[in-house]
């Protein structure tokens, strides 16, 4: 390339050469290009300023202050190409459009293959830039010298560079590395192996213990294959194929599917998406102290805790002799009175928490069919419209209440319970040296500790140094208030009973229902109803629901059994009889039934107007309806009227007596 060609107008990549020709080189840079000492380079620039040549070539220089600079465009052709080859390595070509699929396939290659492909791509980009700068007339020998000077001698022969440039010609530089990656694939020759033999090998591993060696499983499969005539390769081949299976499949064959499912990726949950009282966590644990209850029983009580999932605040707790549905229901009702109704409760599948008296008909792992669901009675959560979700055993980390217990466990070992400590071994019993504390004292100690726990700064998500009480109060919305009627219904104990022939409901020795409720319950005689009664007071009135959980009767009084030949029993019987007569009279007045005399006249009128059969004998009447149009007996008319009058007189006398008794 001549000097005039270097200084000609340039487009595209040649724009680089145009500006490179105007670049000023210091004496040190000129010395590196010409492989001379810096002193000789400075003397050559000084002589060029005076109009002298250097090696028969005229150099152009510019002075800036006391220093001379060489104009790069005036370099001899050999030095100019060397300078361009050095400078072009720092210039990136236009990348073009990226091929995502090719790059994904490129990332799956081994690391060594990717590194070799990237080196080839750099060489191809360098060749492309060098050809654009030096022009199409640049020889491959000259290009190869520049490539070797930059990338070394390995793989930089002229033929290799030609093949490399031909492979990427017409492509985008950003895709050079995937295009130059080795396209070989491992196609090993597989040893013969019958599918039945491999299936037998996997079955041996599946049915053996997890510690059964693979070598012994291979030997067992070898013996089976020899007897069946199957092809079975060596141990190394089988081991390589075994390791090629997915890790989850190998673990399933070794340890079972349940263990593999435990390795499922957990779901990350953000507590800040909840509000206080949206979700509560319920759990119980046995404390490590002996406590004496008011009835004299000494035991290790169970602490049942309700904590808010959003704030970790303990919103309710209770010490009970054991984890029962009654204690849990009492705790829930007390919590609802103080903080409102929660939307959901998370708990384990303990018998108390999964009982129908607490959770009602909420979905439970043990409820398999609709019949099982219908057999479950009402529960406190049903009445209060609370959803219950159960966690499986062995998943304690899913329950925030377990973390609360770990914080509160130090209370059991504190000095205030001196003499009442015990281990946490099953079946521990109090000895003579044990001094149990009273229930009142234990409740006071735990109450103070829980109150202090709620006021401490916590590390709950989104707490930012706030305490549990502050999170609960600041982020809480409008509470869901339960009415007294709801709380009363939630505190009742529900059982299924049939209505007897007298319109009563009997539970054991207790009978419920009087003449005021009988008109309602008579419609359900022989049918089963859900009966809710106060577990602490069986003499209180009960409530009844049908099997579809629709209210039947709200206040059904208790009819307590009295002693034989008691005056109170006689008065109760008379009162029931009066109530019975009163309801019958009200029903009769409401119906406005036709009197017997009026009915007789009406029947006689229709009998005389009834058509007769011409072929029938005189005196015979055709009966249109049974026993209604039969000829009336004349001798009974007067007697019937007299009897009706007597009955009416007795009824009026009884009503007068009842009114007099009621007024008294």
XYZ file of C-alpha atoms in Angstrom:
664
model
C 0.000 0.000 0.000
C 1.488 3.328 -1.064
C 1.516 6.500 0.946
C -1.042 8.059 -1.408
C -3.380 5.104 -0.838
C -3.015 5.573 2.914
C -4.049 9.198 2.654
C -6.958 8.576 0.195
C -10.574 8.914 1.353
C -11.634 5.849 3.319
C -15.037 4.434 4.269
C -16.021 1.753 6.793
C -13.130 0.190 8.613
C -10.666 2.189 6.507
C -11.736 5.213 8.484
C -9.462 3.804 11.148
C -6.455 3.914 8.817
C -7.228 7.504 7.827
C -7.114 8.727 11.413
C -4.235 6.431 12.272
C -2.150 8.056 9.524
C -2.504 11.438 11.281
C -1.442 10.065 14.637
C 1.732 11.487 16.207
C 4.330 9.004 17.431
C 6.896 9.840 20.076
C 10.553 8.956 19.711
C 10.088 5.956 22.006
C 7.210 4.540 19.933
C 9.217 5.043 16.749
C 12.151 3.228 18.358
C 9.928 0.212 19.168
C 8.563 0.024 15.615
C 11.989 0.375 13.964
C 13.797 -1.820 16.553
C 16.381 0.906 17.216
C 17.541 2.606 20.366
C 15.735 5.716 21.631
C 18.869 7.819 21.013
C 18.959 6.832 17.337
C 15.225 7.507 17.049
C 15.642 11.054 18.452
C 18.566 11.766 16.076
C 16.499 10.455 13.123
C 13.605 12.773 14.008
C 15.973 15.729 14.401
C 17.563 15.029 11.021
C 14.089 14.642 9.436
C 13.192 18.109 10.757
C 16.208 19.447 8.861
C 15.073 17.797 5.606
C 17.244 14.667 5.778
C 15.980 11.176 5.035
C 16.059 8.063 7.170
C 17.108 4.871 5.366
C 16.230 6.582 2.102
C 12.733 7.453 3.294
C 11.509 10.967 4.058
C 9.816 11.281 7.451
C 7.412 14.044 8.434
C 7.715 15.430 11.946
C 6.023 18.077 14.082
C 7.499 19.974 16.993
C 5.508 20.595 20.116
C 7.596 22.620 22.478
C 10.970 20.982 22.863
C 9.774 17.521 21.728
C 9.562 16.161 18.196
C 6.769 13.791 17.050
C 6.607 11.609 13.950
C 3.470 11.616 11.775
C 2.448 7.929 11.459
C 1.331 8.355 7.841
C 4.923 9.089 6.778
C 6.276 5.723 7.977
C 7.794 3.360 5.427
C 5.453 0.652 4.149
C 6.985 -2.086 6.304
C 6.798 -0.052 9.501
C 3.360 1.248 8.562
C 1.952 -2.290 8.303
C 3.578 -3.253 11.573
C 2.079 -0.193 13.219
C -1.380 -0.935 11.789
C -1.182 -4.598 12.890
C -0.413 -3.451 16.421
C -3.132 -0.840 16.528
C -5.846 -2.900 14.899
C -5.786 -5.455 17.748
C -7.415 -2.878 20.045
C -10.279 -2.092 17.646
C -13.485 -4.122 17.877
C -15.504 -4.773 14.716
C -19.234 -4.289 14.500
C -20.664 -7.216 16.523
C -23.768 -7.837 14.424
C -26.852 -9.797 15.571
C -26.402 -12.356 18.330
C -27.629 -15.925 17.750
C -28.994 -16.956 21.162
C -29.514 -20.623 20.295
C -25.955 -20.962 19.005
C -24.565 -19.353 22.151
C -26.672 -21.634 24.387
C -25.272 -24.664 22.580
C -21.804 -23.118 22.888
C -22.180 -22.800 26.674
C -22.865 -26.548 26.943
C -19.444 -27.418 25.489
C -16.496 -28.259 27.743
C -14.413 -25.393 28.997
C -11.324 -26.310 26.959
C -13.374 -26.446 23.759
C -14.862 -23.019 24.499
C -11.420 -21.501 25.119
C -10.058 -22.858 21.816
C -13.120 -21.531 19.976
C -12.710 -18.079 21.547
C -9.036 -17.937 20.493
C -10.012 -18.819 16.920
C -12.744 -16.174 17.017
C -10.221 -13.536 18.137
C -7.899 -14.526 15.291
C -10.762 -14.332 12.782
C -11.737 -10.859 14.030
C -8.113 -9.768 13.788
C -7.859 -11.026 10.194
C -11.105 -9.285 9.308
C -9.903 -5.958 10.711
C -6.471 -6.306 9.186
C -7.869 -7.022 5.714
C -10.228 -4.051 5.978
C -7.439 -1.718 7.061
C -4.692 -2.941 4.738
C -7.027 -3.561 1.829
C -7.842 -6.607 -0.238
C -4.363 -6.586 -1.711
C -2.750 -7.611 1.571
C -0.999 -10.962 1.200
C -1.702 -13.888 3.494
C 1.965 -14.063 4.363
C 1.813 -10.508 5.644
C -1.429 -11.268 7.552
C 0.129 -14.420 9.018
C 3.124 -12.432 10.298
C 0.776 -9.992 12.045
C -1.274 -12.822 13.521
C 1.831 -14.636 14.797
C 3.114 -11.446 16.343
C -0.141 -11.082 18.275
C -1.319 -14.665 18.965
C 1.801 -16.785 18.704
C 2.782 -19.500 16.228
C 0.228 -22.166 17.210
C -2.431 -22.643 14.526
C -1.394 -19.550 12.554
C -0.100 -21.020 9.327
C -1.341 -19.460 6.108
C -3.530 -22.442 5.249
C -5.015 -22.518 8.752
C -5.792 -18.811 8.582
C -7.388 -19.182 5.161
C -9.616 -22.009 6.392
C -10.451 -20.018 9.506
C -11.417 -16.934 7.538
C -13.466 -18.988 5.083
C -15.431 -20.607 7.946
C -16.626 -17.241 9.304
C -16.906 -15.309 6.061
C -20.317 -13.671 5.790
C -21.143 -14.148 9.474
C -21.419 -11.693 12.349
C -18.322 -11.344 14.554
C -20.373 -11.876 17.717
C -21.183 -15.407 16.513
C -17.633 -16.355 15.478
C -16.945 -18.373 18.652
C -20.013 -20.685 18.329
C -19.309 -21.083 14.600
C -15.679 -22.110 15.189
C -16.443 -24.437 18.105
C -15.664 -28.113 17.494
C -18.718 -29.910 16.186
C -17.606 -33.368 17.221
C -19.876 -35.463 19.404
C -19.026 -38.374 21.616
C -20.421 -41.465 19.982
C -18.977 -44.222 22.131
C -19.576 -47.795 21.287
C -21.995 -49.190 23.842
C -21.441 -52.580 25.323
C -24.330 -54.993 24.675
C -26.885 -54.924 27.497
C -30.342 -56.458 27.402
C -33.147 -54.216 28.633
C -34.515 -56.992 30.857
C -31.134 -57.366 32.558
C -30.923 -53.622 33.223
C -34.487 -53.619 34.586
C -33.604 -56.519 36.893
C -30.540 -54.607 38.127
C -32.670 -51.553 38.989
C -35.259 -53.743 40.733
C -32.524 -55.328 42.869
C -31.368 -51.889 43.993
C -34.953 -50.764 44.653
C -35.882 -53.769 46.801
C -32.591 -53.881 48.717
C -31.517 -51.781 51.668
C -29.964 -48.404 50.949
C -26.557 -49.701 52.089
C -26.544 -52.668 49.693
C -23.387 -52.276 47.551
C -23.751 -51.729 43.832
C -21.141 -54.397 43.205
C -23.325 -57.046 44.838
C -26.355 -55.805 42.900
C -24.313 -56.125 39.708
C -23.340 -59.692 40.647
C -26.957 -60.625 41.348
C -28.007 -59.229 37.979
C -25.092 -61.065 36.342
C -26.268 -64.395 37.732
C -29.837 -63.743 36.569
C -28.651 -62.689 33.106
C -26.502 -65.810 32.786
C -29.466 -68.031 33.575
C -31.803 -66.187 31.208
C -29.297 -65.817 28.395
C -29.246 -62.010 28.526
C -26.347 -59.749 27.622
C -24.800 -58.129 30.699
C -21.684 -55.878 30.503
C -18.899 -55.459 33.018
C -19.142 -53.622 36.310
C -17.398 -50.458 35.078
C -19.846 -50.104 32.189
C -22.850 -50.636 34.456
C -21.472 -48.191 37.015
C -20.996 -45.541 34.327
C -24.566 -46.049 33.105
C -25.865 -45.950 36.690
C -24.140 -42.626 37.288
C -25.657 -41.330 34.069
C -29.154 -41.628 35.534
C -30.691 -38.462 37.031
C -29.756 -37.946 40.655
C -33.400 -37.923 41.746
C -33.996 -41.301 40.068
C -30.964 -42.836 41.767
C -32.068 -41.529 45.160
C -35.600 -42.812 44.594
C -34.303 -46.317 43.887
C -31.963 -46.183 46.875
C -33.997 -44.412 49.553
C -37.598 -44.290 48.330
C -39.800 -41.591 46.891
C -40.743 -40.008 50.234
C -37.163 -39.017 50.951
C -36.741 -37.648 47.424
C -39.883 -35.544 47.762
C -38.435 -33.967 50.902
C -35.760 -32.492 48.676
C -38.310 -30.511 46.699
C -37.387 -26.855 46.398
C -39.165 -24.996 49.226
C -41.414 -22.044 48.538
C -40.217 -18.700 49.863
C -42.945 -16.821 51.694
C -43.027 -13.139 52.536
C -44.710 -12.381 55.852
C -45.152 -8.747 54.961
C -47.989 -9.760 52.631
C -50.030 -10.722 55.706
C -51.747 -8.487 58.214
C -52.075 -9.215 61.923
C -54.841 -11.728 62.727
C -54.965 -12.894 59.114
C -53.303 -16.142 60.122
C -52.584 -17.700 63.515
C -50.326 -20.620 64.386
C -51.584 -23.131 66.963
C -49.484 -25.691 68.802
C -48.900 -27.176 72.225
C -45.997 -28.561 74.243
C -45.548 -30.178 77.643
C -43.688 -27.931 80.080
C -40.837 -29.311 82.185
C -42.294 -28.423 85.593
C -44.702 -30.068 87.998
C -47.860 -28.062 88.647
C -50.677 -28.722 91.116
C -54.153 -27.992 89.767
C -57.037 -26.806 91.964
C -58.514 -30.335 92.081
C -55.274 -31.633 93.626
C -53.888 -33.379 90.536
C -50.131 -32.940 90.023
C -48.872 -33.235 86.449
C -46.728 -31.631 83.815
C -49.214 -29.307 82.117
C -49.451 -28.647 78.418
C -49.025 -25.081 77.197
C -51.264 -24.354 74.203
C -50.219 -21.248 72.290
C -51.855 -19.132 69.579
C -49.373 -16.776 67.900
C -49.830 -14.307 65.066
C -47.861 -15.340 61.973
C -47.248 -11.770 60.759
C -45.840 -10.329 63.975
C -44.912 -13.488 65.961
C -46.897 -12.063 68.861
C -48.388 -14.545 71.315
C -52.055 -13.520 71.218
C -53.307 -16.322 73.464
C -52.006 -19.139 75.661
C -53.342 -21.581 78.232
C -52.039 -24.192 80.678
C -54.099 -27.391 80.693
C -53.714 -30.892 82.073
C -53.565 -32.278 78.565
C -54.014 -31.190 74.981
C -57.796 -31.486 74.652
C -60.373 -30.006 72.330
C -62.142 -28.316 75.272
C -58.981 -26.476 76.351
C -58.197 -25.475 72.773
C -61.734 -24.236 72.196
C -61.657 -22.189 75.408
C -58.331 -20.639 74.353
C -59.708 -19.728 70.928
C -62.854 -18.105 72.334
C -60.807 -16.050 74.805
C -58.485 -14.904 72.016
C -61.447 -13.928 69.841
C -62.889 -11.847 72.682
C -59.634 -9.879 73.017
C -58.377 -9.546 69.434
C -61.215 -10.500 67.096
C -61.783 -13.438 64.765
C -58.780 -14.661 62.716
C -59.167 -15.670 59.097
C -57.140 -18.862 59.269
C -55.408 -21.117 61.788
C -52.414 -23.311 60.945
C -51.766 -26.310 63.169
C -50.613 -29.912 63.139
C -52.845 -32.951 62.944
C -52.997 -33.594 66.689
C -56.165 -35.224 67.972
C -57.243 -32.119 69.899
C -56.707 -29.707 67.014
C -58.174 -32.076 64.421
C -61.219 -32.952 66.524
C -64.636 -32.147 65.165
C -65.465 -30.170 68.308
C -62.716 -27.681 67.515
C -62.251 -27.631 63.735
C -65.671 -28.970 62.773
C -66.069 -29.889 59.120
C -62.862 -28.188 57.967
C -60.810 -30.223 55.526
C -58.547 -32.707 57.277
C -56.172 -35.356 55.902
C -58.260 -38.068 57.551
C -61.505 -36.944 55.866
C -61.579 -39.051 52.732
C -65.225 -39.062 51.644
C -68.253 -36.831 51.901
C -69.782 -39.298 54.355
C -66.818 -38.817 56.683
C -67.272 -35.063 56.439
C -70.987 -35.312 57.264
C -70.215 -37.468 60.300
C -68.176 -34.640 61.838
C -70.094 -32.338 64.117
C -70.055 -28.586 64.451
C -66.888 -26.985 65.731
C -65.816 -23.630 67.084
C -64.052 -22.819 63.809
C -67.235 -23.612 61.861
C -69.319 -21.218 63.917
C -66.701 -18.438 63.762
C -65.991 -18.953 60.019
C -62.306 -19.775 60.527
C -60.398 -21.869 57.992
C -58.095 -24.524 59.439
C -55.001 -25.827 57.641
C -53.082 -28.851 58.904
C -49.357 -29.470 58.566
C -48.017 -32.970 58.209
C -45.932 -34.598 60.977
C -42.217 -33.999 60.881
C -42.624 -30.540 59.369
C -42.114 -28.490 62.520
C -40.366 -25.647 60.708
C -43.640 -24.846 58.943
C -45.221 -23.807 62.265
C -44.117 -20.474 63.747
C -45.417 -21.638 67.129
C -42.499 -24.084 67.336
C -40.080 -21.152 67.140
C -42.027 -19.418 69.918
C -41.566 -22.478 72.137
C -37.815 -22.414 71.573
C -37.751 -18.806 72.829
C -39.899 -19.580 75.879
C -38.251 -22.858 76.903
C -35.798 -21.112 79.211
C -38.699 -20.244 81.529
C -39.023 -23.899 82.562
C -35.462 -23.973 83.910
C -35.634 -20.631 85.731
C -35.035 -20.236 89.478
C -38.684 -19.407 90.167
C -39.555 -23.073 89.600
C -36.973 -24.361 92.088
C -37.993 -27.792 93.322
C -40.561 -28.297 90.563
C -38.104 -28.967 87.731
C -38.244 -32.222 85.837
C -36.731 -33.666 82.732
C -38.474 -33.974 79.436
C -38.430 -37.752 79.426
C -41.705 -39.559 78.747
C -43.379 -41.021 81.796
C -41.699 -38.806 84.404
C -43.548 -38.870 87.723
C -43.232 -36.662 90.780
C -41.077 -37.961 93.628
C -41.076 -37.099 97.304
C -38.450 -34.410 96.732
C -40.581 -32.572 94.181
C -42.459 -29.497 95.347
C -45.024 -28.701 92.662
C -46.051 -25.101 92.196
C -49.648 -24.006 92.096
C -51.443 -23.382 88.829
C -51.946 -19.740 89.767
C -48.198 -19.260 90.336
C -47.276 -20.986 87.056
C -49.756 -18.887 85.086
C -48.374 -15.701 86.636
C -44.748 -16.595 85.790
C -45.511 -17.605 82.219
C -47.783 -14.602 81.744
C -45.024 -12.184 82.764
C -42.489 -13.916 80.510
C -44.814 -13.899 77.487
C -45.707 -10.237 78.028
C -41.991 -9.363 78.106
C -41.407 -11.500 75.009
C -44.010 -9.524 73.055
C -42.372 -6.185 73.946
C -38.812 -7.102 72.880
C -37.443 -5.965 69.476
C -37.645 -8.844 67.036
C -36.176 -9.906 63.700
C -39.411 -10.753 61.921
C -39.580 -9.832 58.236
C -40.276 -6.127 57.928
C -39.880 -5.507 61.673
C -37.104 -2.899 61.302
C -36.311 -3.014 65.004
C -39.928 -2.918 66.172
C -41.361 -5.164 68.838
C -44.071 -7.729 68.237
C -46.642 -5.547 69.956
C -45.725 -2.567 67.767
C -46.011 -4.587 64.552
C -49.352 -5.996 65.694
C -50.848 -2.617 66.562
C -49.408 -0.569 63.675
C -50.221 -2.945 60.808
C -53.513 -4.320 62.029
C -56.671 -3.464 60.133
C -60.258 -3.408 61.333
C -60.847 -6.463 63.570
C -63.541 -9.022 62.847
C -65.740 -8.799 65.934
C -67.736 -11.846 67.019
C -71.153 -11.392 68.628
C -72.100 -12.953 71.949
C -74.422 -15.330 70.129
C -71.506 -16.522 67.980
C -69.263 -16.988 70.989
C -71.983 -18.916 72.816
C -72.539 -21.198 69.811
C -68.802 -21.721 69.460
C -68.499 -22.764 73.117
C -71.175 -25.459 72.846
C -70.557 -29.183 72.557
C -72.387 -30.746 69.619
C -73.771 -34.294 69.390
C -76.148 -36.044 67.023
C -79.438 -37.222 68.543
C -82.853 -38.311 67.254
C -86.085 -36.560 68.174
C -88.274 -39.020 70.116
C -92.039 -39.519 69.790
C -92.743 -36.806 72.380
C -90.757 -34.148 70.499
C -87.848 -34.341 72.936
C -84.090 -34.685 72.597
C -82.423 -37.078 75.016
C -78.669 -37.112 75.703
C -77.856 -39.662 78.368
C -80.073 -38.968 81.378
C -80.793 -35.448 80.214
C -83.960 -34.514 78.328
C -84.521 -31.301 76.386
C -87.736 -29.874 74.970
C -91.133 -28.766 76.316
C -94.545 -27.963 74.892
C -93.307 -24.589 73.621
C -90.656 -26.214 71.404
C -92.692 -29.311 70.548
C -94.512 -27.796 67.520
C -91.093 -27.213 65.950
C -89.479 -30.510 66.927
C -92.533 -32.609 66.000
C -91.590 -32.094 62.364
C -88.293 -33.924 62.999
C -89.583 -36.944 64.943
C -87.310 -39.894 64.154
C -84.718 -37.672 62.466
C -81.212 -36.849 63.704
C -80.338 -33.291 64.723
C -77.121 -31.664 65.864
C -77.610 -30.692 69.519
C -75.309 -28.092 71.030
C -75.148 -27.852 74.817
C -72.897 -26.152 77.320
C -70.266 -28.710 78.435
C -70.004 -27.018 81.842
C -73.751 -26.713 82.491
C -75.988 -29.460 81.140
C -79.062 -27.799 82.660
C -78.750 -24.811 80.324
C -80.881 -24.607 77.208
C -79.567 -26.194 74.025
C -79.619 -25.315 70.328
C -80.543 -27.653 67.464
C -79.379 -27.759 63.821
C -80.354 -30.134 61.066
C -77.873 -32.239 59.105
C -77.440 -29.388 56.610
C -76.325 -27.136 59.495
C -79.502 -25.034 59.309
C -80.869 -23.701 62.588
C -83.963 -25.585 63.810
C -84.537 -24.165 67.278
C -82.464 -21.770 69.327
C -83.556 -22.193 72.978
C -84.632 -25.705 73.920
C -85.050 -25.897 77.718
C -83.760 -28.743 79.832
C -86.373 -30.982 81.506
C -84.562 -32.277 84.559
C -85.680 -35.577 86.067
C -87.429 -35.243 89.447
C -87.852 -37.573 92.412
C -90.676 -40.055 92.637
C -93.963 -38.763 94.143
C -92.620 -35.224 94.458
C -94.938 -32.231 94.494
C -92.622 -30.442 92.090
C -93.020 -33.267 89.579
C -96.811 -33.098 89.848
C -96.829 -29.371 89.282
C -94.518 -29.797 86.285
C -96.822 -32.454 84.815
C -99.890 -30.253 85.256
C -98.084 -27.330 83.693
C -97.077 -29.442 80.698
C -100.674 -30.580 80.308
C -101.993 -27.011 80.456
C -99.393 -25.916 77.891
C -100.436 -28.820 75.709
C -104.128 -27.849 75.885
C -103.299 -24.214 75.256
C -101.352 -25.030 72.088
C -104.130 -27.341 70.894
C -106.743 -24.625 71.399
C -104.627 -22.091 69.566
C -104.214 -24.507 66.707
C -107.955 -25.190 66.613
C -108.795 -21.491 66.557
C -106.273 -20.915 63.823
C -107.659 -23.739 61.696
C -111.338 -22.664 62.252
C -112.504 -26.258 61.705
C -116.169 -26.982 61.001
C -118.203 -28.149 64.018
C -119.495 -31.713 64.169
C -123.167 -30.558 63.944
C -122.397 -28.445 60.890
C -120.530 -31.334 59.283
C -123.512 -33.658 59.925
C -125.924 -31.214 58.294
C -123.609 -30.827 55.324
C -123.324 -34.580 54.871
C -127.109 -35.022 55.156
C -127.666 -32.368 52.527
C -125.343 -34.033 50.058
C -126.742 -37.480 50.841
C -130.282 -36.450 49.932
C -129.066 -34.856 46.697
C -126.951 -37.837 45.685
C -128.060 -39.638 42.434
C -129.570 -43.153 42.688
C -129.317 -46.197 40.435
C -132.515 -46.956 38.523
C -131.941 -50.682 38.694
C -131.322 -50.646 42.401
C -133.954 -51.637 44.925
C -135.864 -48.963 46.784
C -134.069 -47.802 49.904
C -130.587 -48.709 48.539
C -128.164 -45.856 47.978
C -125.096 -45.988 45.784
C -122.010 -45.084 47.883
C -119.988 -42.551 45.870
C -117.307 -42.260 48.570
C -116.706 -44.638 51.473
C -118.728 -44.015 54.653
C -119.640 -40.413 53.788
C -122.927 -40.657 51.832
C -124.280 -43.631 53.737
C -127.859 -42.991 55.040
C -127.739 -41.455 58.479
C -129.364 -43.359 61.303
C -132.291 -41.368 62.620
C -132.020 -42.804 66.101
C -128.407 -41.573 66.452
C -128.901 -37.940 65.417
C -130.235 -36.774 68.710
C -127.777 -38.814 70.749
C -124.820 -37.518 68.706
C -125.894 -33.924 69.134
C -126.257 -34.415 72.856
C -122.830 -36.038 73.100
C -121.233 -33.200 71.152
C -122.849 -30.659 73.444
C -121.539 -32.475 76.538
C -117.998 -32.581 75.135
C -118.153 -28.896 74.350
C -119.342 -28.113 77.891
C -116.468 -30.098 79.398
C -113.940 -28.283 77.183
C -115.307 -24.886 78.203
C -115.164 -25.888 81.864
C -111.544 -27.045 81.463
C -110.596 -23.777 79.802
C -112.182 -21.791 82.600
C -110.311 -23.878 85.179
C -107.021 -23.361 83.338
C -107.575 -19.611 83.163
C -108.361 -19.495 86.850
C -105.255 -21.525 87.677
C -103.089 -19.338 85.460
C -104.428 -16.173 87.033
C -103.759 -17.558 90.476
